[in-house]
PDB file of N, CA and C in Angstrom:
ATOM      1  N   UNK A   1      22.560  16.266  -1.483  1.00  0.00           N
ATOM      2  CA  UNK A   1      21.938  17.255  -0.629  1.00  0.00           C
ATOM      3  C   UNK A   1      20.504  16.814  -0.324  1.00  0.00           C
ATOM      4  N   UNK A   2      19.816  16.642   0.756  1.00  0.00           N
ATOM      5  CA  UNK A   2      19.161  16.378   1.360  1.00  0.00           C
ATOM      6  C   UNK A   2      17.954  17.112   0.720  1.00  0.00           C
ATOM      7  N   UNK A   3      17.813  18.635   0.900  1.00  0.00           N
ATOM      8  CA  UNK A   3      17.036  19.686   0.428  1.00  0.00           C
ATOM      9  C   UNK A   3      16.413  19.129  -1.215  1.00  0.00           C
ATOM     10  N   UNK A   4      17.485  18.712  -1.959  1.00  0.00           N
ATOM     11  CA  UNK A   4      17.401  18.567  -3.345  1.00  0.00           C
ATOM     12  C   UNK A   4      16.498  17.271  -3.451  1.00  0.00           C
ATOM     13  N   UNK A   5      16.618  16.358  -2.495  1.00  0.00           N
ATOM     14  CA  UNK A   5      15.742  15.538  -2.771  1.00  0.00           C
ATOM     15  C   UNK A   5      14.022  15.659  -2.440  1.00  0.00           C
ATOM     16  N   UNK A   6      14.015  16.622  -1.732  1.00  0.00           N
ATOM     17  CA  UNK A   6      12.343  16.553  -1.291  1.00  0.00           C
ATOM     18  C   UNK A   6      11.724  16.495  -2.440  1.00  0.00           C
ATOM     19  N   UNK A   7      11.666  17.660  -3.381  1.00  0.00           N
ATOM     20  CA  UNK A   7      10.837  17.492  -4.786  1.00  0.00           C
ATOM     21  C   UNK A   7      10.921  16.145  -5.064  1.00  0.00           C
ATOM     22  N   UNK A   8      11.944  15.455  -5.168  1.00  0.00           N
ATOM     23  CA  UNK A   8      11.485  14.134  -5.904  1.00  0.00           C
ATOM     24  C   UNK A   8      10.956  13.079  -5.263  1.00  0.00           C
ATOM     25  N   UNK A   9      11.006  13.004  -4.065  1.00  0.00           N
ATOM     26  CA  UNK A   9      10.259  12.117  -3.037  1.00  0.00           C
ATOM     27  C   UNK A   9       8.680  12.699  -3.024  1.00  0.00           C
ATOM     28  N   UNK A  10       8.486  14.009  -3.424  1.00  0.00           N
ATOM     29  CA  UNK A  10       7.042  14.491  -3.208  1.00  0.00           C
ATOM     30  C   UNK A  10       6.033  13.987  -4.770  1.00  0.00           C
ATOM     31  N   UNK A  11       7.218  14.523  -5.828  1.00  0.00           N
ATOM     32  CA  UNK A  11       6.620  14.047  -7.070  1.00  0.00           C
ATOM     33  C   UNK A  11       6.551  12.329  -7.269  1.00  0.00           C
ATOM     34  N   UNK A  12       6.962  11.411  -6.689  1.00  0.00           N
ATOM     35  CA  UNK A  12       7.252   9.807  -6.201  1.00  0.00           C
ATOM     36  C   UNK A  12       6.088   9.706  -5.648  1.00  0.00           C
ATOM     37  N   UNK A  13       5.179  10.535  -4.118  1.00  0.00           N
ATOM     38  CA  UNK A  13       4.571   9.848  -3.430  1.00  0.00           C
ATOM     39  C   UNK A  13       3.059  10.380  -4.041  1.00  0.00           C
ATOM     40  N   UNK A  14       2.676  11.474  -4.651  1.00  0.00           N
ATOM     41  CA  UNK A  14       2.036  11.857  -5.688  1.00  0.00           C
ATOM     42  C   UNK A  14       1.584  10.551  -7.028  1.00  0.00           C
ATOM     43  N   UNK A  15       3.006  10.459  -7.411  1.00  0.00           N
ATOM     44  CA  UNK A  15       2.580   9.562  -8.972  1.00  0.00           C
ATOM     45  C   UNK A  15       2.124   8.274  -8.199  1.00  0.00           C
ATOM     46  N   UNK A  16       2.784   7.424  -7.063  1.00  0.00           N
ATOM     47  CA  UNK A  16       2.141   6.384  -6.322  1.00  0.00           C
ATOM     48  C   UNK A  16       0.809   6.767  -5.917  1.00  0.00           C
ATOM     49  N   UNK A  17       0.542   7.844  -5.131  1.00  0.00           N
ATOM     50  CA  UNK A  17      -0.963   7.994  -4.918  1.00  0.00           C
ATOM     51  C   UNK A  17      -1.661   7.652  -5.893  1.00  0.00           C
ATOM     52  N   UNK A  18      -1.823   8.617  -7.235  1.00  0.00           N
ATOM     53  CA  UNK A  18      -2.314   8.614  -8.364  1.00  0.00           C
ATOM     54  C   UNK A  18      -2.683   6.919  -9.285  1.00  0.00           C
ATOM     55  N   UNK A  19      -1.355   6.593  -8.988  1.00  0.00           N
ATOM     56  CA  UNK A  19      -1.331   5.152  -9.605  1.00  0.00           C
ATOM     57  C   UNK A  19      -2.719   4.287  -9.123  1.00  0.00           C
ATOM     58  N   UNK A  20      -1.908   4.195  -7.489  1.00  0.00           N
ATOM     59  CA  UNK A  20      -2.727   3.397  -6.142  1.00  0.00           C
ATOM     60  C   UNK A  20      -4.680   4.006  -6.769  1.00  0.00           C
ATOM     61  N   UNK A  21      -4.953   4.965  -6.843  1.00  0.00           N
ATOM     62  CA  UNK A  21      -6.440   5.168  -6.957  1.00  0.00           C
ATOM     63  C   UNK A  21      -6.685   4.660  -7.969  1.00  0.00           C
ATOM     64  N   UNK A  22      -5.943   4.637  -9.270  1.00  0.00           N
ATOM     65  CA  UNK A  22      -6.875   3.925 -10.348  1.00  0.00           C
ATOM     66  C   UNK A  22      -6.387   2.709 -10.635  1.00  0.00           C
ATOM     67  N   UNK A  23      -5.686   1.950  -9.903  1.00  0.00           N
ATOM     68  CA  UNK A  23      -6.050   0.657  -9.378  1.00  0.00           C
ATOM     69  C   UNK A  23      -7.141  -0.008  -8.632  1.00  0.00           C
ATOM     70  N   UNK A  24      -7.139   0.676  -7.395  1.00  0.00           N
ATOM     71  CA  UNK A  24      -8.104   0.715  -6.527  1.00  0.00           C
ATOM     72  C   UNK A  24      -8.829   1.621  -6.634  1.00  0.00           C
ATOM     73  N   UNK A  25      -9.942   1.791  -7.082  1.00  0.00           N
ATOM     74  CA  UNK A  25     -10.619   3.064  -6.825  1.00  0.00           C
ATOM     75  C   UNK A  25     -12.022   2.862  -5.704  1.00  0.00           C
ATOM     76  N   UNK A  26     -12.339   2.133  -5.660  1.00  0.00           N
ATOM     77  CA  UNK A  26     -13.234   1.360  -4.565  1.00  0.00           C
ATOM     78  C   UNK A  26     -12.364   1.303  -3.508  1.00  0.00           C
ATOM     79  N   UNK A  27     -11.778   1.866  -2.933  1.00  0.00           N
ATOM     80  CA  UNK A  27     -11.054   1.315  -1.503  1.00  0.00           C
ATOM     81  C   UNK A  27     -11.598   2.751  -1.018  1.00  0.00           C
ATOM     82  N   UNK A  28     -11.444   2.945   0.518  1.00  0.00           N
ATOM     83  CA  UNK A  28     -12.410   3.424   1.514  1.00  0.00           C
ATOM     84  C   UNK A  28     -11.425   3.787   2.335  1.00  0.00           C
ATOM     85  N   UNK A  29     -11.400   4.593   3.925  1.00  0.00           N
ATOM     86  CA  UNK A  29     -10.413   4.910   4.747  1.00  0.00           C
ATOM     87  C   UNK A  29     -11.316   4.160   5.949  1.00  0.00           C
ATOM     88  N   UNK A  30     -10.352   3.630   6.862  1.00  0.00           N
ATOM     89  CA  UNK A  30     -10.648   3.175   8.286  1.00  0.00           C
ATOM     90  C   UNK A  30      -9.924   3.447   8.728  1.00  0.00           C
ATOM     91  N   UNK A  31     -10.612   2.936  10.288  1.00  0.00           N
ATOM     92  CA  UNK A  31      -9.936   3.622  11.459  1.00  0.00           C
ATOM     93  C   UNK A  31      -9.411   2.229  11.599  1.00  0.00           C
ATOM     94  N   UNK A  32      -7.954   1.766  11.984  1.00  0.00           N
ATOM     95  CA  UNK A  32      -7.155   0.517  12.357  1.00  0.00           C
ATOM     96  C   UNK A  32      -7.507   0.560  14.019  1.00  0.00           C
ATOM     97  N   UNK A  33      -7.381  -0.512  14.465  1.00  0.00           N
ATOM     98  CA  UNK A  33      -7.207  -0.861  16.158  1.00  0.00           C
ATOM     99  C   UNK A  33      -6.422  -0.397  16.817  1.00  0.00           C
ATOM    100  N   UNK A  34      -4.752  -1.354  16.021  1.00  0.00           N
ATOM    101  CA  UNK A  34      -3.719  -1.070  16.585  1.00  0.00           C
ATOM    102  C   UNK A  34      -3.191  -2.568  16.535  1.00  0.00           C
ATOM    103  N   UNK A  35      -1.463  -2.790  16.827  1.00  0.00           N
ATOM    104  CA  UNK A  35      -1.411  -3.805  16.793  1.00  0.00           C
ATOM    105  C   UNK A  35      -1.863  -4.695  18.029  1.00  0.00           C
ATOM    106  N   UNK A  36      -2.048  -3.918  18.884  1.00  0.00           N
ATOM    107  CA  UNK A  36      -2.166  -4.629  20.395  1.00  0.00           C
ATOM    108  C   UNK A  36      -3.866  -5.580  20.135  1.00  0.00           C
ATOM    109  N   UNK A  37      -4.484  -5.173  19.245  1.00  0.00           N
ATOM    110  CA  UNK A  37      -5.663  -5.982  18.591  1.00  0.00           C
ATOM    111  C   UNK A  37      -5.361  -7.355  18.776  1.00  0.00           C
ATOM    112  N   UNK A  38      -5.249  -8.469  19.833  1.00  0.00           N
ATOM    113  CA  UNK A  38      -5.034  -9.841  19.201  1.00  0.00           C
ATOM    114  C   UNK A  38      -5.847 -10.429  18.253  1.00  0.00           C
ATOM    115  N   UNK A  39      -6.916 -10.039  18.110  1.00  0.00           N
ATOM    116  CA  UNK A  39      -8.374 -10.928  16.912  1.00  0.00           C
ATOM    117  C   UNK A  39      -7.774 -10.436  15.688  1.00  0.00           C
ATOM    118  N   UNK A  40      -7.687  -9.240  15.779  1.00  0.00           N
ATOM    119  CA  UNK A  40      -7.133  -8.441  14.461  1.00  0.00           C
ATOM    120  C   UNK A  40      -5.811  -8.719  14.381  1.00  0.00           C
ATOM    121  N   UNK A  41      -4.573  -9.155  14.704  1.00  0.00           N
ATOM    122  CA  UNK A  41      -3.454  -9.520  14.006  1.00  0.00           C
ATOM    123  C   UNK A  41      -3.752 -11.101  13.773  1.00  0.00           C
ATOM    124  N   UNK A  42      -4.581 -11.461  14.340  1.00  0.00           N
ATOM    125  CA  UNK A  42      -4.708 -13.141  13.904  1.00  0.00           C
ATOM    126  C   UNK A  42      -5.035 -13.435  12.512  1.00  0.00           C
ATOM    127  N   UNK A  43      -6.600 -12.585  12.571  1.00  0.00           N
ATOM    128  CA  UNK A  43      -7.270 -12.618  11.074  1.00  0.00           C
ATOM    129  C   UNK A  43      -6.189 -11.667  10.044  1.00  0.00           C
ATOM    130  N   UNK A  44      -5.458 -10.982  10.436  1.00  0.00           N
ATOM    131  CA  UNK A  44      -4.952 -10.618   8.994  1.00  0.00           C
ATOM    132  C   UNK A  44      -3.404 -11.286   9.159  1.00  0.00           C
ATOM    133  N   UNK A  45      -2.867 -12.153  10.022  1.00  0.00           N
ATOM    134  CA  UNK A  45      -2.230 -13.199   9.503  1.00  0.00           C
ATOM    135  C   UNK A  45      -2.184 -14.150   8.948  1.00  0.00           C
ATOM    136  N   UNK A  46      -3.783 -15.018   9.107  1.00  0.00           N
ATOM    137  CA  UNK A  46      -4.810 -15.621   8.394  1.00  0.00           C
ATOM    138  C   UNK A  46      -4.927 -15.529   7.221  1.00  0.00           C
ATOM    139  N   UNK A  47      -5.081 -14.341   6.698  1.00  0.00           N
ATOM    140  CA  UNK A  47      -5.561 -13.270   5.810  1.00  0.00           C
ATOM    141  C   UNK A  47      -4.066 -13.340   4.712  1.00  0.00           C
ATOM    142  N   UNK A  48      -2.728 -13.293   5.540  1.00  0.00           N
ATOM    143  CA  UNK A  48      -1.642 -13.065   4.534  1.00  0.00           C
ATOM    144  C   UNK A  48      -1.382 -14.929   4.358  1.00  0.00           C
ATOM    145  N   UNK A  49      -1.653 -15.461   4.844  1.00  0.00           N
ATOM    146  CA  UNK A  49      -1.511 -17.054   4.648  1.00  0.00           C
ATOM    147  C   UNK A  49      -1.703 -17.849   3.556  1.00  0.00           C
ATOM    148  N   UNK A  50      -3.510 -17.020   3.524  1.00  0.00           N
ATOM    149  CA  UNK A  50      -4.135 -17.487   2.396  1.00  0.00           C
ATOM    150  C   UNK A  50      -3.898 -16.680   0.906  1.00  0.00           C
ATOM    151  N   UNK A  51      -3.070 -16.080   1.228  1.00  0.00           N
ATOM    152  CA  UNK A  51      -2.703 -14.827  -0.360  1.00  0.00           C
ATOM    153  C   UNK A  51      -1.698 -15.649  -1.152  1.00  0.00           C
ATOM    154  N   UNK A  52      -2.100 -15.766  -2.324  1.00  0.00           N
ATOM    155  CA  UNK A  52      -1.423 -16.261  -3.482  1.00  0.00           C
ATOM    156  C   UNK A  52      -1.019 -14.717  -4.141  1.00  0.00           C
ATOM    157  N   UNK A  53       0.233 -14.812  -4.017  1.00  0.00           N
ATOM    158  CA  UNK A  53       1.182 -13.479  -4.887  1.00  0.00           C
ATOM    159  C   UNK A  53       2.102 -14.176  -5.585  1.00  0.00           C
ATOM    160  N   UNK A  54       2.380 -13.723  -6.788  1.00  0.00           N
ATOM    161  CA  UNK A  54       3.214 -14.036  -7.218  1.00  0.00           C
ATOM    162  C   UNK A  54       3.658 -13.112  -8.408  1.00  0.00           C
ATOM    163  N   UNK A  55       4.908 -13.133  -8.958  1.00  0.00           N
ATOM    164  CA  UNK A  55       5.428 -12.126  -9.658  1.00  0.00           C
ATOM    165  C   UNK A  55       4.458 -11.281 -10.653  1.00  0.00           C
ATOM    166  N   UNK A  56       3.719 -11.983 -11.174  1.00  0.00           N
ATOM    167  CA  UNK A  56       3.501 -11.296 -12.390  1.00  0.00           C
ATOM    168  C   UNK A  56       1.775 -11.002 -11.878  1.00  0.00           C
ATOM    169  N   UNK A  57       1.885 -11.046 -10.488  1.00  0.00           N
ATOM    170  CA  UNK A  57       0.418 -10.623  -9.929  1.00  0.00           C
ATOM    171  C   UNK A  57       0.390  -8.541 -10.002  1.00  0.00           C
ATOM    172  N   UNK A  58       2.209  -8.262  -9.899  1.00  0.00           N
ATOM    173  CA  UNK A  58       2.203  -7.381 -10.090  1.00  0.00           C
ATOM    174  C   UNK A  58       1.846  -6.100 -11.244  1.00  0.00           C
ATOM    175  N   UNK A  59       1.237  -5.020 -10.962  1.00  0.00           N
ATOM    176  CA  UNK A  59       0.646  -4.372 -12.018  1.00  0.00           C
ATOM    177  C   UNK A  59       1.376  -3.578 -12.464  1.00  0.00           C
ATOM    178  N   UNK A  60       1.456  -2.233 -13.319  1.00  0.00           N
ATOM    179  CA  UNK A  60       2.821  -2.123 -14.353  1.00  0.00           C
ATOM    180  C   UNK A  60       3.623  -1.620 -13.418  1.00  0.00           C
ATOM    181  N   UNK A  61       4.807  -0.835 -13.808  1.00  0.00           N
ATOM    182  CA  UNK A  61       5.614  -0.272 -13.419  1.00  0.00           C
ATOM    183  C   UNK A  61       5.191   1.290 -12.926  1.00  0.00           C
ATOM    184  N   UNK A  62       5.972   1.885 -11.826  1.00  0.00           N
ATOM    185  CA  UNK A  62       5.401   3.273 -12.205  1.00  0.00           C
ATOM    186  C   UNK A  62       6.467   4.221 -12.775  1.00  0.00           C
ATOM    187  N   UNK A  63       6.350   5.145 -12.703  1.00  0.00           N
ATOM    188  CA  UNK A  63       6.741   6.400 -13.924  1.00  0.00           C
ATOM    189  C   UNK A  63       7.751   6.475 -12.938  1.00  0.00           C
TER     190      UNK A  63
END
């Protein structure tokens, strides 16, 4: 049932919020361009190029 799931998608995007801030707690809100930005999809393709990720870059699990 559809209905039955909202609570748990709400208590999910909650414990992610929660998580996300005290990871990041220095992060800030902006206003994005858009994709139609060409400078701005360049540099943050640029941007994903140069990113070293790798498995265990990841931080714990959540609840």
């Amino acid at each position: 049932d559809a209905a039955a799931l909202l609570p748990v998608l709400a208590a999910r995007d909650v414990a992610v919020t929660d998580h996300a801030e005290r990871m990041f707690p220095e992060t800030t809100t902006t206003r994005v361009r858009g994709v139609t930005d060409a400078e701005g999809w360049h540099h943050g393709t640029a941007a994903a190029d140069r990113a070293h990720v790798t498995p265990r870059d990841r931080g714990p699990a959540l609840p």
